[in-house]
mmCIF file of C-alpha atoms in Angstrom:
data_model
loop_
_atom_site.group_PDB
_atom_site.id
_atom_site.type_symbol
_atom_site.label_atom_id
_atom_site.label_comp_id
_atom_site.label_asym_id
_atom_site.label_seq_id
_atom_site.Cartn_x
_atom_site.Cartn_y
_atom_site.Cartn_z
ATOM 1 C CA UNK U 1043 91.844 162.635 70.048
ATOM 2 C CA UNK U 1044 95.779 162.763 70.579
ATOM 3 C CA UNK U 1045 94.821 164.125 74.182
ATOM 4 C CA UNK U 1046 92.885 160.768 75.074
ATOM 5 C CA UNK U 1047 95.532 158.488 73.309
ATOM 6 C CA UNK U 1048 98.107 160.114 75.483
ATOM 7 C CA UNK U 1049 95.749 159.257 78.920
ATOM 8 C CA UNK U 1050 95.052 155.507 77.839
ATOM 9 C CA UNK U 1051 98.696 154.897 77.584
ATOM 10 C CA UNK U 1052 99.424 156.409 80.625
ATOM 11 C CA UNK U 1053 96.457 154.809 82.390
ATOM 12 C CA UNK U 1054 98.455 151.289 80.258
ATOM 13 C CA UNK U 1055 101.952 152.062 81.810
ATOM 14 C CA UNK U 1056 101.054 153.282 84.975
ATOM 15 C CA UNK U 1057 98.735 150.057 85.578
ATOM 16 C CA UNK U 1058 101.257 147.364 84.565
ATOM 17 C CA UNK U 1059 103.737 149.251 86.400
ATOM 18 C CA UNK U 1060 101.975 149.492 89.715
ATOM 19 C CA UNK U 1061 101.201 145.652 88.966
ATOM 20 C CA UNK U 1062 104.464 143.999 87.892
ATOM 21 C CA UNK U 1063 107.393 146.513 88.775
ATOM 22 C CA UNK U 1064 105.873 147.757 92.079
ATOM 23 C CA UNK U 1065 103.742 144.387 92.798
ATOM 24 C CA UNK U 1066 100.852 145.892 93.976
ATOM 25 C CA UNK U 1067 98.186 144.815 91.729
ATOM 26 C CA UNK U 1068 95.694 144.812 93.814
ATOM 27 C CA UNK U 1069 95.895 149.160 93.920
ATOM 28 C CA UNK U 1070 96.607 148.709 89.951
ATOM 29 C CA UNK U 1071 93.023 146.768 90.278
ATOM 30 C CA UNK U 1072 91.516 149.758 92.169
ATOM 31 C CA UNK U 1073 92.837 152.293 90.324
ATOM 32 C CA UNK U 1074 92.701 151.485 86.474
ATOM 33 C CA UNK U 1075 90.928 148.637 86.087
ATOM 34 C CA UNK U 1076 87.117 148.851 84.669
ATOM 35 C CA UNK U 1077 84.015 146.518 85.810
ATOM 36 C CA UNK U 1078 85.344 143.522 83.992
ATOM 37 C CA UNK U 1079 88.550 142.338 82.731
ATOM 38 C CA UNK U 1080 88.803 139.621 79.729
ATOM 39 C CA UNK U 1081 91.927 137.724 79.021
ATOM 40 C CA UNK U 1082 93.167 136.257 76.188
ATOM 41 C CA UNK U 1083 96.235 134.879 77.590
ATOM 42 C CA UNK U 1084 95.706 131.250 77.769
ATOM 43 C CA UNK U 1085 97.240 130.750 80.884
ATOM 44 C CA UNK U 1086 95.616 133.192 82.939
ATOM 45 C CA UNK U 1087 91.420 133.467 83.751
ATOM 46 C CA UNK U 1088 89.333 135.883 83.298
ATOM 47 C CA UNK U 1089 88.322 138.637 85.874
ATOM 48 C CA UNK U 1090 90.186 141.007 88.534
ATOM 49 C CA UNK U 1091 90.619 138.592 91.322
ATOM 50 C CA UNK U 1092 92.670 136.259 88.368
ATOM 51 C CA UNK U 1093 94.939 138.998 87.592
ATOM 52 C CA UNK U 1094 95.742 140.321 91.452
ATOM 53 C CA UNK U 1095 96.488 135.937 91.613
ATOM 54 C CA UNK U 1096 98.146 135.925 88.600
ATOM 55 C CA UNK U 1097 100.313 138.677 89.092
ATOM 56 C CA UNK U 1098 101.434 137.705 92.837
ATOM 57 C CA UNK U 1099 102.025 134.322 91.777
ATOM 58 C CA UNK U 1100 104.303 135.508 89.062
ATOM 59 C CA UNK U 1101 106.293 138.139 90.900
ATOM 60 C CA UNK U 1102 106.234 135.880 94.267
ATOM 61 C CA UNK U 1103 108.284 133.234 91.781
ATOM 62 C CA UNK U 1104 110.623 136.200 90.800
ATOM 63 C CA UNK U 1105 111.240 138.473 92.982
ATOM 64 C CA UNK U 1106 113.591 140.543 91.560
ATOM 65 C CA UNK U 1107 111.150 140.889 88.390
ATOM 66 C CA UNK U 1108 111.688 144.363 86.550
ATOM 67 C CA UNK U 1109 109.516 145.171 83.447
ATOM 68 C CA UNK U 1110 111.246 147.947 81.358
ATOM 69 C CA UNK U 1111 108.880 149.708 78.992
ATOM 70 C CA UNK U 1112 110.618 150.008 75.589
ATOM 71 C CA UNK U 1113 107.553 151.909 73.464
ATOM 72 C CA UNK U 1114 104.047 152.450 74.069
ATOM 73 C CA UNK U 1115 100.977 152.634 70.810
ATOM 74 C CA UNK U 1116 97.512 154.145 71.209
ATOM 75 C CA UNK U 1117 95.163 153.545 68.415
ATOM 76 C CA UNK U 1118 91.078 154.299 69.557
ATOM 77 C CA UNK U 1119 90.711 152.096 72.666
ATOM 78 C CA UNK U 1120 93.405 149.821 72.310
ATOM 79 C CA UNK U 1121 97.037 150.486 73.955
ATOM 80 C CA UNK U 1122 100.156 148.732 73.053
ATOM 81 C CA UNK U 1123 103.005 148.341 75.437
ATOM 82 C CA UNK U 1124 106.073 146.726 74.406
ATOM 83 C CA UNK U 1125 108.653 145.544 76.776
ATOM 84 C CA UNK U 1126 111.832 144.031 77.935
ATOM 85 C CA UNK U 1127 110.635 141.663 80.594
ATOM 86 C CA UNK U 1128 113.850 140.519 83.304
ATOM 87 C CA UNK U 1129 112.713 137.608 85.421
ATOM 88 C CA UNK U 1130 116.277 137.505 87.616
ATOM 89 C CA UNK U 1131 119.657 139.160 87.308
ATOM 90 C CA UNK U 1132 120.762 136.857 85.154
ATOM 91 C CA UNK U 1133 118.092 136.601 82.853
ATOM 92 C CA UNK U 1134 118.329 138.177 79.455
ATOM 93 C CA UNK U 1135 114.586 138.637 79.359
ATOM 94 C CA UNK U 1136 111.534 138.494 77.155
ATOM 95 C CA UNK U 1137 110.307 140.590 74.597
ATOM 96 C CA UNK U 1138 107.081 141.422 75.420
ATOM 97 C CA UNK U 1139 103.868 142.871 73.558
ATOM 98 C CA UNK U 1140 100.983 143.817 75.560
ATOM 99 C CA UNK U 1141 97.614 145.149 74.141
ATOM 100 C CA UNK U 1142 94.939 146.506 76.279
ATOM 101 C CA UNK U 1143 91.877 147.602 75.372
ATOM 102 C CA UNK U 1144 90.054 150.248 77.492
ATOM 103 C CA UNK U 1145 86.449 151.647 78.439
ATOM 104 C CA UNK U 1146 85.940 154.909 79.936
ATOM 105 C CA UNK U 1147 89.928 155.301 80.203
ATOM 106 C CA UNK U 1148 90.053 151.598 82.416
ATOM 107 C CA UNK U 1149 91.243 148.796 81.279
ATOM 108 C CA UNK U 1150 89.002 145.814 80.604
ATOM 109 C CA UNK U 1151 90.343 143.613 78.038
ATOM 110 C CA UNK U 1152 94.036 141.922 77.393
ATOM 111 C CA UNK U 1153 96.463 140.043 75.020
ATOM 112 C CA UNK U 1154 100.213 139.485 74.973
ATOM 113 C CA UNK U 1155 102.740 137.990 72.929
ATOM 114 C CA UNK U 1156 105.745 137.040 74.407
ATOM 115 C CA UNK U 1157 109.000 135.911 73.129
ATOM 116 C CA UNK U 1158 112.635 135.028 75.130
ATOM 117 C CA UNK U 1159 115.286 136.960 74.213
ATOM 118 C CA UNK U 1160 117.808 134.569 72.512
ATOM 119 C CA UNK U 1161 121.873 134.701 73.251
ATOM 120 C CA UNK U 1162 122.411 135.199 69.293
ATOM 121 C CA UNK U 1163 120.902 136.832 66.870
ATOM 122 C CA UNK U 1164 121.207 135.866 63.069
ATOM 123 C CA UNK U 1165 121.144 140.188 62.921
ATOM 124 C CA UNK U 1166 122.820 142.650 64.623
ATOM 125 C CA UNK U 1167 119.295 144.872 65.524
ATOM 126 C CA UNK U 1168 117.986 144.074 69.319
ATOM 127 C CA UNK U 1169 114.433 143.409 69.996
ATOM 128 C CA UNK U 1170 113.831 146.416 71.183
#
């Protein structure tokens, strides 16, 4: 069991990476994406052709986009990947929680939340 938690959330990171950080989600598409995709994002459609449009769309508005993964769960077929999302340089970020669920070690089914990373905190802890 700990063997195939360890290969969804490496099939998790290494798909979002090839996606966002290396913006080539069409090869993330190929390579660890299943027969279907379902999103519960509200401001993204369903389906593989969504995502690749999605995902250009987003990193085409920031360019120097850099997703930095912070801590990754694995419970049965569901992956969580936490993250400090930097639009720009000068961007402090979002935190960012994505869950994935997978079939037959692709991924098929999403939901995030996502939060901005404030200038002050009413703690001293980070979000990450």
């Amino acid at each position: 069991m700990t063997q195939s938690l360890e290969a969804n959330k490496k099939v998790v990171r290494e798909f979002y990476d090839l996606a966002f950080n290396q913006k080539k989600p069409e090869e993330a598409v190929a390579k660890y994406m299943g027969p279907y995709y379902r999103q519960h994002n509200p401001m993204a459609p369903d389906g593989p052709d969504a995502f690749i449009a999605f995902v250009r769309e987003f990193t085409k508005a920031f360019p120097s986009l850099r997703v930095d993964f912070k801590r990754e769960i694995a419970e049965g077929d569901r992956v969580a990947l936490h993250s400090h999302m930097v639009r720009k340089p000068d961007d402090r970020g979002l935190a960012v929680v994505d869950i994935f669920r997978l079939e037959n070690g692709k991924v098929v089914e999403h939901w995030d939340v996502i939060q901005e990373v404030p200038e002050k905190s009413a703690n001293n802890n980070t979000m990450f």
